[in-house]
mmCIF file with all atom_site columns, C-alpha atoms in Angstrom:
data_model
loop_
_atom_site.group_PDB
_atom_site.id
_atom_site.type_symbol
_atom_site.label_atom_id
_atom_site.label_alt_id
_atom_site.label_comp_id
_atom_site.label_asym_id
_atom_site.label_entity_id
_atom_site.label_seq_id
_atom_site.pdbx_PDB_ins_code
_atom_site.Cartn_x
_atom_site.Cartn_y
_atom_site.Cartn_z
_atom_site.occupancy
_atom_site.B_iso_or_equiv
_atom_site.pdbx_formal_charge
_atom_site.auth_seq_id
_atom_site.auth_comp_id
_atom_site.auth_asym_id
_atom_site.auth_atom_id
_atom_site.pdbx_PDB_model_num
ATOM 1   C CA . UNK M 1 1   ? 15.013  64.866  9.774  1.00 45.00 ? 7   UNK M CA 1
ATOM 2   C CA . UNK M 1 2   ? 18.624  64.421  10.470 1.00 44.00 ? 8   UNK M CA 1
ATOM 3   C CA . UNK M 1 3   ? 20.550  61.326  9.814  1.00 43.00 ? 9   UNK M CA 1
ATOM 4   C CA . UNK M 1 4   ? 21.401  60.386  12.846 1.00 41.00 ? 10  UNK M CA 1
ATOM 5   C CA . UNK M 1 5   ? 18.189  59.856  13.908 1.00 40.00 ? 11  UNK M CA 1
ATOM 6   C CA . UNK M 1 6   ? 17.190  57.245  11.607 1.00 40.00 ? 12  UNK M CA 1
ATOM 7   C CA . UNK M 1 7   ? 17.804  53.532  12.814 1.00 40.00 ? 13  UNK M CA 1
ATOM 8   C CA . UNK M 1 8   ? 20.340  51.333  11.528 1.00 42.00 ? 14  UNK M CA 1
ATOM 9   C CA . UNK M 1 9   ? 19.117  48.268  9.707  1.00 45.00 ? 15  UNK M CA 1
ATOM 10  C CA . UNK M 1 10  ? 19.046  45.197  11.657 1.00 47.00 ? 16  UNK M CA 1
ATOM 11  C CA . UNK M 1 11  ? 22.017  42.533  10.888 1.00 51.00 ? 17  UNK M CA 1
ATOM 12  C CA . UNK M 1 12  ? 20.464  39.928  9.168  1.00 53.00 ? 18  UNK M CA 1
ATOM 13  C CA . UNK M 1 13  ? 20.350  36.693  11.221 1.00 52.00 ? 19  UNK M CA 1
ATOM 14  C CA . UNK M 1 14  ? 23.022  34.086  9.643  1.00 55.00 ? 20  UNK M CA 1
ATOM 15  C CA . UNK M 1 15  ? 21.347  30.847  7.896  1.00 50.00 ? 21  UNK M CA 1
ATOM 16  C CA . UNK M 1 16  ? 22.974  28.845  10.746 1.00 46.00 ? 22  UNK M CA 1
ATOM 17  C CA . UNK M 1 17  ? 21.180  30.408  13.307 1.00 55.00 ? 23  UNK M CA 1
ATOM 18  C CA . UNK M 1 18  ? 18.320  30.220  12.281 1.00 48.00 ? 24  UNK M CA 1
ATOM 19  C CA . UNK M 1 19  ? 18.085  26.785  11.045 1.00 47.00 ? 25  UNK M CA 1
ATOM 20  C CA . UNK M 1 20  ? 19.566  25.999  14.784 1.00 47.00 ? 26  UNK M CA 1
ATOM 21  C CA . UNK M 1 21  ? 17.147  27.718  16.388 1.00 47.00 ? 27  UNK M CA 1
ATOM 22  C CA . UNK M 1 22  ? 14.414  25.499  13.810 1.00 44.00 ? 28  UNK M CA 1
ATOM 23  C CA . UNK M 1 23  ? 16.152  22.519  14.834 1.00 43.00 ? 29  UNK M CA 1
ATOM 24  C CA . UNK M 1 24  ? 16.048  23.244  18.721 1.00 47.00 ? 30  UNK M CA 1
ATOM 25  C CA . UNK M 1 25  ? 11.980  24.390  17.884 1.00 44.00 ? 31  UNK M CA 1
ATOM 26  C CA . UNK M 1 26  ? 11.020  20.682  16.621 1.00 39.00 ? 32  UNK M CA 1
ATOM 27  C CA . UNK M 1 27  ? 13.420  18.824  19.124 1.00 42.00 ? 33  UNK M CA 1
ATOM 28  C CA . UNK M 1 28  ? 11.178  20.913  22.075 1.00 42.00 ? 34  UNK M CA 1
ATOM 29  C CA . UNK M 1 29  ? 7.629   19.927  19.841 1.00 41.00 ? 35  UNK M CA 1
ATOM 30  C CA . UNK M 1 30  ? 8.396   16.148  19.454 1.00 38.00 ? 36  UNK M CA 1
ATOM 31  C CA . UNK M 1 31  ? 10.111  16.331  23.364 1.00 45.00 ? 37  UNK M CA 1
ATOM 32  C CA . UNK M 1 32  ? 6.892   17.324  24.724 1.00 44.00 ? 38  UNK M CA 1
ATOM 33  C CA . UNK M 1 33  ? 4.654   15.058  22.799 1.00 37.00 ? 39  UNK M CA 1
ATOM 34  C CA . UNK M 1 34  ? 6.691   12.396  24.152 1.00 38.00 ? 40  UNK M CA 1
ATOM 35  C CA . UNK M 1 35  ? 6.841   13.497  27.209 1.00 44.00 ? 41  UNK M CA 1
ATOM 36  C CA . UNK M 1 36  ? 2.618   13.811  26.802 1.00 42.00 ? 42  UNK M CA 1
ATOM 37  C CA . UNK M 1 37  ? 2.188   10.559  25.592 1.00 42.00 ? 43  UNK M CA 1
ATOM 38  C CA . UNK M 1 38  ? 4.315   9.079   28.435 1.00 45.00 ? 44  UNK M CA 1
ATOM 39  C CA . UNK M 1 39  ? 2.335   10.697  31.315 1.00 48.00 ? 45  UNK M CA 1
ATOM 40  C CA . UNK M 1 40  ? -0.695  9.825   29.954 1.00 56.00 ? 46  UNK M CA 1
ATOM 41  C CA . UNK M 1 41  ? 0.806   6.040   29.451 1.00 60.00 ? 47  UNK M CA 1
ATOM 42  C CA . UNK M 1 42  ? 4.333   5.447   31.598 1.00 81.00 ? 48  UNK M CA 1
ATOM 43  C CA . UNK M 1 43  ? 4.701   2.069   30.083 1.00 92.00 ? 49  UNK M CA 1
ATOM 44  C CA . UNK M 1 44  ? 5.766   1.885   26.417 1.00 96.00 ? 50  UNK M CA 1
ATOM 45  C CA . UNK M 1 45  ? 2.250   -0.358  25.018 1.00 98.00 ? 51  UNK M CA 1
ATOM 46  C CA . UNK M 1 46  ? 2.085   -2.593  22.329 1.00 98.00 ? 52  UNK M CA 1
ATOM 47  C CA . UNK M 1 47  ? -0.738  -1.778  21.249 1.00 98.00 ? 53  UNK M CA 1
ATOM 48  C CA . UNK M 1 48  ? -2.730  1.469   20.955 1.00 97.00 ? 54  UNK M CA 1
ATOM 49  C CA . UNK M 1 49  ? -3.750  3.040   24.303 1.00 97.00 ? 55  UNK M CA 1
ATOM 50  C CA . UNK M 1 50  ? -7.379  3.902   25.048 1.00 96.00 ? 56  UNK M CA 1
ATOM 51  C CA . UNK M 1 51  ? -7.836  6.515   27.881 1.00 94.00 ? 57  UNK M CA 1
ATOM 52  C CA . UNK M 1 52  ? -7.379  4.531   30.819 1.00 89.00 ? 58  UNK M CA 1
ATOM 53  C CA . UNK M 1 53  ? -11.040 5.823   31.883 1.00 93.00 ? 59  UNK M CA 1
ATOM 54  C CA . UNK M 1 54  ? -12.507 4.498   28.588 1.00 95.00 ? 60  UNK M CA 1
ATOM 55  C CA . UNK M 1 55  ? -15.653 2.125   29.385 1.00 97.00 ? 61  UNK M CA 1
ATOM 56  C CA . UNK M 1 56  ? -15.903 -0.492  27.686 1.00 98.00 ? 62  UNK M CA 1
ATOM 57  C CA . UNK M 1 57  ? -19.292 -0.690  25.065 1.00 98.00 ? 63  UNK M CA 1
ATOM 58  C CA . UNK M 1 58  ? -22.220 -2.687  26.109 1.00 98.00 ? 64  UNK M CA 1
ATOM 59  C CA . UNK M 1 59  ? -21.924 -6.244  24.677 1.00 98.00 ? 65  UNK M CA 1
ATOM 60  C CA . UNK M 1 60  ? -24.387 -9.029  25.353 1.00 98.00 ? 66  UNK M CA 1
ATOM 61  C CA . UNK M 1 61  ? -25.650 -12.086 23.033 1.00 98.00 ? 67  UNK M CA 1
ATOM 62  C CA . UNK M 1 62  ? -25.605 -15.687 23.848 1.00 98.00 ? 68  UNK M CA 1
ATOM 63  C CA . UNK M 1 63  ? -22.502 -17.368 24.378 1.00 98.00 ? 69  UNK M CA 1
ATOM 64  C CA . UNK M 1 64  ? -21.020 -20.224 23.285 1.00 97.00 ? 70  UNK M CA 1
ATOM 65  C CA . UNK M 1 65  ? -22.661 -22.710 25.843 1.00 96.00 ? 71  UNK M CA 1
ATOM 66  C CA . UNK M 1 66  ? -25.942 -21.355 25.092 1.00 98.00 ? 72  UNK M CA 1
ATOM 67  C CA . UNK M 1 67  ? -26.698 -19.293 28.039 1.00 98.00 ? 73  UNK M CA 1
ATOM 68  C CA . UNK M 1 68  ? -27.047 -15.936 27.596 1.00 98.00 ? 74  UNK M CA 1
ATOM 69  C CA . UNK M 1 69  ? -23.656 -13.545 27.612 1.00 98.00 ? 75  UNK M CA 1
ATOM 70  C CA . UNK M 1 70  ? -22.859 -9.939  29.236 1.00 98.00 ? 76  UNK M CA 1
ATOM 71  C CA . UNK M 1 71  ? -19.276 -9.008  28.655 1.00 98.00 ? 77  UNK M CA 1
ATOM 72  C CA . UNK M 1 72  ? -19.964 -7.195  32.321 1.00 97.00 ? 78  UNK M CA 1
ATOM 73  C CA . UNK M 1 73  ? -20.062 -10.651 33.675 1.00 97.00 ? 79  UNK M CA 1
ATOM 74  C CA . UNK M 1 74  ? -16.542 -10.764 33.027 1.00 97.00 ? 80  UNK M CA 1
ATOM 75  C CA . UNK M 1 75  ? -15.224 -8.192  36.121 1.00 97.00 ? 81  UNK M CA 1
ATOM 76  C CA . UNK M 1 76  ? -12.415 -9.265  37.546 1.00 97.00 ? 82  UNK M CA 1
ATOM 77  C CA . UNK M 1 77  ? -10.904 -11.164 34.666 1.00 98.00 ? 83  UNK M CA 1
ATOM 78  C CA . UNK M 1 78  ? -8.652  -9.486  31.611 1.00 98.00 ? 84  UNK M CA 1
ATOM 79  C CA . UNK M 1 79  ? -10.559 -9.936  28.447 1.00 98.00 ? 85  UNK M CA 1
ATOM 80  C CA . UNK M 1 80  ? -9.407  -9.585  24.654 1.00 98.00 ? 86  UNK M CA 1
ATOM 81  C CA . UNK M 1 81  ? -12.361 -9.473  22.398 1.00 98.00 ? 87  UNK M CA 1
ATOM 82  C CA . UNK M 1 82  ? -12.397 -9.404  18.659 1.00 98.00 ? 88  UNK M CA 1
ATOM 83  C CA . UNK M 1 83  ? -14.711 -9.786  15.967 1.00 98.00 ? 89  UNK M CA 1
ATOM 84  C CA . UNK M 1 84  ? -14.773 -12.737 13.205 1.00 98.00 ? 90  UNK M CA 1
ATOM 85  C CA . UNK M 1 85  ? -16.610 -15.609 11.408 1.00 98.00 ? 91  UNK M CA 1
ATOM 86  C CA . UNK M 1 86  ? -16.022 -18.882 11.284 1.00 98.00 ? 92  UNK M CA 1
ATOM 87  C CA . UNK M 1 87  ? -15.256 -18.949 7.997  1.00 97.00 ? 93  UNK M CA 1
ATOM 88  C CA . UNK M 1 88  ? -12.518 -17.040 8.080  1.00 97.00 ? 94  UNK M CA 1
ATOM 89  C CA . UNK M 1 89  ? -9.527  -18.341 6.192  1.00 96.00 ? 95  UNK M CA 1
ATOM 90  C CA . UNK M 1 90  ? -6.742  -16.492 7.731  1.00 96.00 ? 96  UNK M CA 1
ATOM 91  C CA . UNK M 1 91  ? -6.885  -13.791 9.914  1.00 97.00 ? 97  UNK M CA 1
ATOM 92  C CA . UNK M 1 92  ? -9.268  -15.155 12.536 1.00 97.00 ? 98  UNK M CA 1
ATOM 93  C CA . UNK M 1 93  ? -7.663  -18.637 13.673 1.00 98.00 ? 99  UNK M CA 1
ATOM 94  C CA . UNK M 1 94  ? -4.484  -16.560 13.395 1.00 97.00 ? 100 UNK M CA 1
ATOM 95  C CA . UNK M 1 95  ? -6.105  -14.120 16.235 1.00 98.00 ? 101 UNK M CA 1
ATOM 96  C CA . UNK M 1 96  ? -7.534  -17.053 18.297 1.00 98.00 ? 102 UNK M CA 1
ATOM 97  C CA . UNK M 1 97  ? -3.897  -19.546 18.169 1.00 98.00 ? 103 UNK M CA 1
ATOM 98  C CA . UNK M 1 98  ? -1.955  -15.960 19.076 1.00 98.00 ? 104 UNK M CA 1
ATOM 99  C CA . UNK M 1 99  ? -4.097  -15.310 21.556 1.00 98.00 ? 105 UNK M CA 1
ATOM 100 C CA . UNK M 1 100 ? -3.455  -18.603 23.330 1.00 98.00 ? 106 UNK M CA 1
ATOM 101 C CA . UNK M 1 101 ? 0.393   -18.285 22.716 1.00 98.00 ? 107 UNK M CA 1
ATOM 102 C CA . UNK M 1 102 ? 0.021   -14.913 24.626 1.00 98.00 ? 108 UNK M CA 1
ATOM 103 C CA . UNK M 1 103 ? -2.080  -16.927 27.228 1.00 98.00 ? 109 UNK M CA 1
ATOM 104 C CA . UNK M 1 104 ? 0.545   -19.494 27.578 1.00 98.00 ? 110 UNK M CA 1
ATOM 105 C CA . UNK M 1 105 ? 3.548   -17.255 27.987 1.00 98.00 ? 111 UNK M CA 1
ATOM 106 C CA . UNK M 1 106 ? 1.462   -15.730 31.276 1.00 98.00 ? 112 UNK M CA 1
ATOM 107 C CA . UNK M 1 107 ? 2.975   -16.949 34.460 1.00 97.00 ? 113 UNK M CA 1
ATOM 108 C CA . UNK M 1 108 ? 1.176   -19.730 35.543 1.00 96.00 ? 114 UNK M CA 1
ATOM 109 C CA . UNK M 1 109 ? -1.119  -17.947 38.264 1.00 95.00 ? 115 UNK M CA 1
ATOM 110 C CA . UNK M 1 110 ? -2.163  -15.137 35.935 1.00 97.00 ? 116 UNK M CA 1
ATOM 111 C CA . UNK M 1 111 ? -3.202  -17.484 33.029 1.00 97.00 ? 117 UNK M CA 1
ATOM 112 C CA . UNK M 1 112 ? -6.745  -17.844 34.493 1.00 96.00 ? 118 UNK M CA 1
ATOM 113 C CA . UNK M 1 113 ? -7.735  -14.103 34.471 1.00 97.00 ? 119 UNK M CA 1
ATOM 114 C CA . UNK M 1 114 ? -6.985  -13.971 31.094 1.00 98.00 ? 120 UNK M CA 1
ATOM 115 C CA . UNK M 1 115 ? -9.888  -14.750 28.544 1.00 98.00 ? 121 UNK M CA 1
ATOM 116 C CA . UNK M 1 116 ? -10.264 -14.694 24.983 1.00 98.00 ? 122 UNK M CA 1
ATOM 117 C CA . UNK M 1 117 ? -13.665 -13.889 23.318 1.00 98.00 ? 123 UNK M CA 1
ATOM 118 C CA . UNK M 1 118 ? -14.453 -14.212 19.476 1.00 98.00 ? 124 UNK M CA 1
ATOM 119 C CA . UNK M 1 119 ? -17.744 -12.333 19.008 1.00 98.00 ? 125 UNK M CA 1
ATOM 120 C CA . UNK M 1 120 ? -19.458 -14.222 15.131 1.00 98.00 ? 126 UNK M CA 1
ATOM 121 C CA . UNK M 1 121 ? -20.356 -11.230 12.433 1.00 98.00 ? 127 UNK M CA 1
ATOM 122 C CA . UNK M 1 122 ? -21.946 -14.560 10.915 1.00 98.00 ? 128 UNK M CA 1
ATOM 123 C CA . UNK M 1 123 ? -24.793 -15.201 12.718 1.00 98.00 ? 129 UNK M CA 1
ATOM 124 C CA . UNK M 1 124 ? -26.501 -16.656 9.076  1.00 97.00 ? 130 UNK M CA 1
ATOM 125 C CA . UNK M 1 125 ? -23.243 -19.367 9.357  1.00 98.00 ? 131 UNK M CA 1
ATOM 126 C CA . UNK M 1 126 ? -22.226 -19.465 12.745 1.00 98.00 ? 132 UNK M CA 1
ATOM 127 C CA . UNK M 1 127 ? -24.605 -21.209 15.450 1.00 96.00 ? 133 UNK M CA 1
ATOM 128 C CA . UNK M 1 128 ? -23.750 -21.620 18.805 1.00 97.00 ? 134 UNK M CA 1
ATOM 129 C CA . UNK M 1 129 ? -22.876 -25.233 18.548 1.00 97.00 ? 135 UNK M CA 1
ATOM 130 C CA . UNK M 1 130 ? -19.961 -24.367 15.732 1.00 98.00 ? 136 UNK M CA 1
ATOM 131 C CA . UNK M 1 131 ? -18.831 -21.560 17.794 1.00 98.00 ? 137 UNK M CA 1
ATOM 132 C CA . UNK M 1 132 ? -18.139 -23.540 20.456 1.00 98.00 ? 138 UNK M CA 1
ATOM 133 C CA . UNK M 1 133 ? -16.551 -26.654 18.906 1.00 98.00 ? 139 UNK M CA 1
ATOM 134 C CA . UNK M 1 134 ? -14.600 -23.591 17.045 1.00 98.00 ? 140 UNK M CA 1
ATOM 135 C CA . UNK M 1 135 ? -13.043 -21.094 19.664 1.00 98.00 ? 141 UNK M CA 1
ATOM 136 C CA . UNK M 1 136 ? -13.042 -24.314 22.184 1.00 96.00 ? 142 UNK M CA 1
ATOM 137 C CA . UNK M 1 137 ? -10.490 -26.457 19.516 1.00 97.00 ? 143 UNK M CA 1
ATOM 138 C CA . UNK M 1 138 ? -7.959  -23.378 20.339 1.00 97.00 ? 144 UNK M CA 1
ATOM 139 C CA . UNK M 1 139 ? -8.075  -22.450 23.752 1.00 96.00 ? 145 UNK M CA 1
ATOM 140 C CA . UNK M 1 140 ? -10.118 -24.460 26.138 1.00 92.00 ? 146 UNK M CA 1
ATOM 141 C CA . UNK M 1 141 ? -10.577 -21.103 28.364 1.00 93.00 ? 147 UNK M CA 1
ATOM 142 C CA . UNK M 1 142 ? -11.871 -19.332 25.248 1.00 97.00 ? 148 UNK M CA 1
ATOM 143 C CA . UNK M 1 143 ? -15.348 -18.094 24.661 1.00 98.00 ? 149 UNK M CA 1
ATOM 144 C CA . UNK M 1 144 ? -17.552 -16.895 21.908 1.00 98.00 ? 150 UNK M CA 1
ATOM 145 C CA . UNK M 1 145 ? -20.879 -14.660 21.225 1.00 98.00 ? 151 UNK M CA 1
ATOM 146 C CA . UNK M 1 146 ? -23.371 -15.219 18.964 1.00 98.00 ? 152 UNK M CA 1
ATOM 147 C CA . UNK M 1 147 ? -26.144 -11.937 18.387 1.00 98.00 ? 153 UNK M CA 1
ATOM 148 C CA . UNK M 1 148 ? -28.578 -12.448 15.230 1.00 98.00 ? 154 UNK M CA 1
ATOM 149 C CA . UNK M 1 149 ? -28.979 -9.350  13.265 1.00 98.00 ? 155 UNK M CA 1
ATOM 150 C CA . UNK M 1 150 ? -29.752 -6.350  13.617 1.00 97.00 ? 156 UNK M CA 1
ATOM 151 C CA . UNK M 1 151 ? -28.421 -6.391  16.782 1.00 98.00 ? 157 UNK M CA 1
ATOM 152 C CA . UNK M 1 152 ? -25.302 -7.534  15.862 1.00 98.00 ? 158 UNK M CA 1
ATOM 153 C CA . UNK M 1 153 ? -24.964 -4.510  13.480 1.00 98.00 ? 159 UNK M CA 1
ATOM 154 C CA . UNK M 1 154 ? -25.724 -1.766  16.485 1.00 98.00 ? 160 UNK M CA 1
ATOM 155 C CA . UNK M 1 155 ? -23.188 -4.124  18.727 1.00 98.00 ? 161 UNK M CA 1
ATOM 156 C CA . UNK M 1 156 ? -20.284 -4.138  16.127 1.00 98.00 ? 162 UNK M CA 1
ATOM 157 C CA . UNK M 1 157 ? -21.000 0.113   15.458 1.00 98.00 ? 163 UNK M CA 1
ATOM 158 C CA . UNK M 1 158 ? -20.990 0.799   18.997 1.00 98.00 ? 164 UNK M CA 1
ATOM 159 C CA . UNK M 1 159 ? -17.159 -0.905  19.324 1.00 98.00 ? 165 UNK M CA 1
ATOM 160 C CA . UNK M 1 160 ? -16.151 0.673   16.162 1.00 97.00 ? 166 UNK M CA 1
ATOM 161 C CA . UNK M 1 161 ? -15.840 -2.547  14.128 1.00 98.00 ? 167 UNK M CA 1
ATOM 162 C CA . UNK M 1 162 ? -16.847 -2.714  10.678 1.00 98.00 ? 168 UNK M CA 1
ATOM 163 C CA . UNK M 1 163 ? -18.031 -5.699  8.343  1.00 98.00 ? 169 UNK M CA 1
ATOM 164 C CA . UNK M 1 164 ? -19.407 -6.492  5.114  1.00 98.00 ? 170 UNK M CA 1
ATOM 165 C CA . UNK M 1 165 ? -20.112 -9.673  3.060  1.00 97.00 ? 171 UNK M CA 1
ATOM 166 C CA . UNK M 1 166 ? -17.541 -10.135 0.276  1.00 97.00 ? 172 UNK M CA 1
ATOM 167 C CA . UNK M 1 167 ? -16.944 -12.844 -2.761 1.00 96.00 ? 173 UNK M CA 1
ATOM 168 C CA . UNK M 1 168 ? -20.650 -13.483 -2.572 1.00 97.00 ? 174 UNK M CA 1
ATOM 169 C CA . UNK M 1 169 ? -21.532 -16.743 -4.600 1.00 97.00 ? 175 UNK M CA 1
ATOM 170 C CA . UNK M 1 170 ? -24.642 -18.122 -2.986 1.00 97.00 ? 176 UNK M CA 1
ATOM 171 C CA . UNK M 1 171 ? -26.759 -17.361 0.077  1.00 95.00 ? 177 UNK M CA 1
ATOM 172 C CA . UNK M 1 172 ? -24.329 -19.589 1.679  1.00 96.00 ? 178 UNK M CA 1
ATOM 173 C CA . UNK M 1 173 ? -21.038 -19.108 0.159  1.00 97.00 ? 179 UNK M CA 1
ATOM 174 C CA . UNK M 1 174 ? -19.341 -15.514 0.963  1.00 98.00 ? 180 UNK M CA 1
ATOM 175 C CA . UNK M 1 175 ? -16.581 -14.369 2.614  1.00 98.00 ? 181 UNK M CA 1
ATOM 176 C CA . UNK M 1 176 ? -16.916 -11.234 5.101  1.00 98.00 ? 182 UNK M CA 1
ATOM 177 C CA . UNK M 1 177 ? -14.465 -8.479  5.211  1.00 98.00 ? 183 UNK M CA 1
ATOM 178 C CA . UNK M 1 178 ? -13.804 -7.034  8.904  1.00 98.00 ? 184 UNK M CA 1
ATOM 179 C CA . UNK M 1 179 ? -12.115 -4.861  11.300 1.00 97.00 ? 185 UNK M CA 1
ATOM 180 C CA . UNK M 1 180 ? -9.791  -6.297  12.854 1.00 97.00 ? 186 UNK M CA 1
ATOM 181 C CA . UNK M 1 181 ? -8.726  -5.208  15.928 1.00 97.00 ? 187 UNK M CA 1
ATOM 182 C CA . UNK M 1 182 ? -8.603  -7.184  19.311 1.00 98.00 ? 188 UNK M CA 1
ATOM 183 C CA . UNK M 1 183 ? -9.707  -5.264  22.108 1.00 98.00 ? 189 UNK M CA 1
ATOM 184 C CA . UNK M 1 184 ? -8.375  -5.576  25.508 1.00 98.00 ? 190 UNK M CA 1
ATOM 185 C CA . UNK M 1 185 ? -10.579 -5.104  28.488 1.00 98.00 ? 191 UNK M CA 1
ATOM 186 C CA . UNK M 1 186 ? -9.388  -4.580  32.348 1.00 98.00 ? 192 UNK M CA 1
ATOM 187 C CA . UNK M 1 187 ? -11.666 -6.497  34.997 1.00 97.00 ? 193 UNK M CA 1
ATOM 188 C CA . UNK M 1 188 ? -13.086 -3.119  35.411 1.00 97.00 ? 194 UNK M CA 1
ATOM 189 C CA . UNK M 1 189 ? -14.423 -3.384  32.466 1.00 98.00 ? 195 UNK M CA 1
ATOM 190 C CA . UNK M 1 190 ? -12.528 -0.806  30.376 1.00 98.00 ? 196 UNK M CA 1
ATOM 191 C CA . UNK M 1 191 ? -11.187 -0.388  27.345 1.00 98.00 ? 197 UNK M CA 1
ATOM 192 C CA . UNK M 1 192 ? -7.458  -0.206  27.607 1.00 98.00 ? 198 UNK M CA 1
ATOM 193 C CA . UNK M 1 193 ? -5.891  -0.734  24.010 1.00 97.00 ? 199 UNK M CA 1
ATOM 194 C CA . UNK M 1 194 ? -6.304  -2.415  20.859 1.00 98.00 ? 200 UNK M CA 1
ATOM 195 C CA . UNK M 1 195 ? -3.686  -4.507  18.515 1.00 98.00 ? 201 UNK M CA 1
ATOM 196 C CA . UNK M 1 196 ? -4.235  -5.103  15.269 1.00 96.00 ? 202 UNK M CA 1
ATOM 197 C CA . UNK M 1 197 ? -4.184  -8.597  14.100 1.00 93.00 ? 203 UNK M CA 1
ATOM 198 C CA . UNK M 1 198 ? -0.812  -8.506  12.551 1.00 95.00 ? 204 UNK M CA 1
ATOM 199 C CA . UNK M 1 199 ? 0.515   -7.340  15.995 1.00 98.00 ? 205 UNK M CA 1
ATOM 200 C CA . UNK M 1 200 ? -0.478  -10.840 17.448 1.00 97.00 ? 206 UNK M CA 1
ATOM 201 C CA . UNK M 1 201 ? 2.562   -13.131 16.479 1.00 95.00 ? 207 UNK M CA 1
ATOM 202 C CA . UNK M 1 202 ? 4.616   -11.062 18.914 1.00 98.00 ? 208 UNK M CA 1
ATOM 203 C CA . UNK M 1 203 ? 3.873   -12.915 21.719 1.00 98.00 ? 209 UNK M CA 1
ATOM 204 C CA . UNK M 1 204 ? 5.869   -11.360 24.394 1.00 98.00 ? 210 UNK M CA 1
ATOM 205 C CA . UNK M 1 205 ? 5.346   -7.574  23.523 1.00 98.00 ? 211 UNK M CA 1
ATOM 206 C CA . UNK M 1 206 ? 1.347   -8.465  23.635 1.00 98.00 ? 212 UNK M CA 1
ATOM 207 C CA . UNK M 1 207 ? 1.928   -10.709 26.981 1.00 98.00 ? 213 UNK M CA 1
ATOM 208 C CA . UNK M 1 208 ? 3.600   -7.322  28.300 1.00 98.00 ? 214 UNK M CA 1
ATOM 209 C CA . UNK M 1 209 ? 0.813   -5.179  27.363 1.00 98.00 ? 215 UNK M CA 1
ATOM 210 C CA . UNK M 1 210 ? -1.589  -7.911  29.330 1.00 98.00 ? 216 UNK M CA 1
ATOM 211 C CA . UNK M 1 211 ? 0.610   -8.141  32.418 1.00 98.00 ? 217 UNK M CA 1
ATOM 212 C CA . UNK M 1 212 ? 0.890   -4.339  32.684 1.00 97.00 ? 218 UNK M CA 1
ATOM 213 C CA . UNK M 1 213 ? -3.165  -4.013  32.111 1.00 97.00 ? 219 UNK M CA 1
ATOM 214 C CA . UNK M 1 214 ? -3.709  -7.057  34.756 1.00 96.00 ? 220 UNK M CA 1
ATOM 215 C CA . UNK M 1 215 ? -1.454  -4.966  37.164 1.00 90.00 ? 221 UNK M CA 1
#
């Protein structure tokens, strides 16, 4: 075969093109998950977005005036629920107070569609009298659930929360370790996002995320 008909070797590429050409690659990956995550949420959340078509699960007990509860009774009003005890040292009376400070900074005409609901993974502890003289002492708009086991454990599985006692030192002295996460629900009843407790003390980023959801 004659010379001339072999091909030349290809000019290698130099280093700077190709790491340009790396560079452009990731700015056009994380540019389109952006531009993913904004379609499928225009406004910048707080808190992490549920699809907007997200029902949410089915969640019924009796509440804290002693009639019996259906979070589907709740249509038309903006609910955050979360799960806790009444024991609780820390994080759940920080949830509840937060939740009222978010309440508060709500214009005035908006404040009454918004309702907080602490739903007891204590049902051994935490009757419906204490849950009421408890959620009631921070918000007077606030409600609670009480739903004696094993209910409570298919109710807590079905939102994704998880709980277990903790510190035991008696049948009546234990602590509970617990998901914490405070779901927000539309008055359609859907899921829309969820903050995690330490999320809370920013009052006006969650107050956006409500206001948006309320919209």
């Amino acid at each position: 075969m004659n010379d001339s008909t072999l091909s030349s070797p290809a000019t290698p590429r130099p280093v700077w093109q190709s790491l340009l050409w790396a560079l452009l690659a990731v700015g056009l990956l994380l540019g389109g998950v952006w531009a993913y995550a904004r379609v499928k949420s225009p406004f910048p959340f707080y808190g992490t977005v549920y699809d907007p078509r997200t029902t949410a699960p089915v969640l019924t007990g009796t509440g804290e005036d002693g009639r019996p509860f259906a979070l589907s009774s709740l249509r038309g009003q903006t609910v955050a629920v979360f799960f806790g005890f009444l024991h609780c040292p820390n994080i759940c009376p920080t949830t509840l107070a937060s939740l009222e400070r978010v309440r508060q900074a709500l214009p005035q005409g908006e404040r009454a569609n918004f309702r907080t609901v602490l739903v007891t993974l204590d049902p051994a502890r935490d009757d419906v009298r204490k849950l009421r003289e408890y959620v009631q002492f921070f918000s007077p708009s606030a409600g609670g659930v009480f739903i004696p086991e094993p209910g409570l454990s298919d109710t807590a599985a079905a939102w994704g929360v998880g709980y277990q006692k903790s510190d035991v030192k008696s049948e009546t002295t234990y602590q509970i370790n617990h998901t914490t996460g405070v779901y927000l629900i539309d008055r359609e009843g859907r899921r829309r996002l969820v903050w995690d407790y330490t999320q809370l003390t920013n009052t006006d980023r969650v107050a956006a995320d409500v206001r948006e959801v309320m919209r």
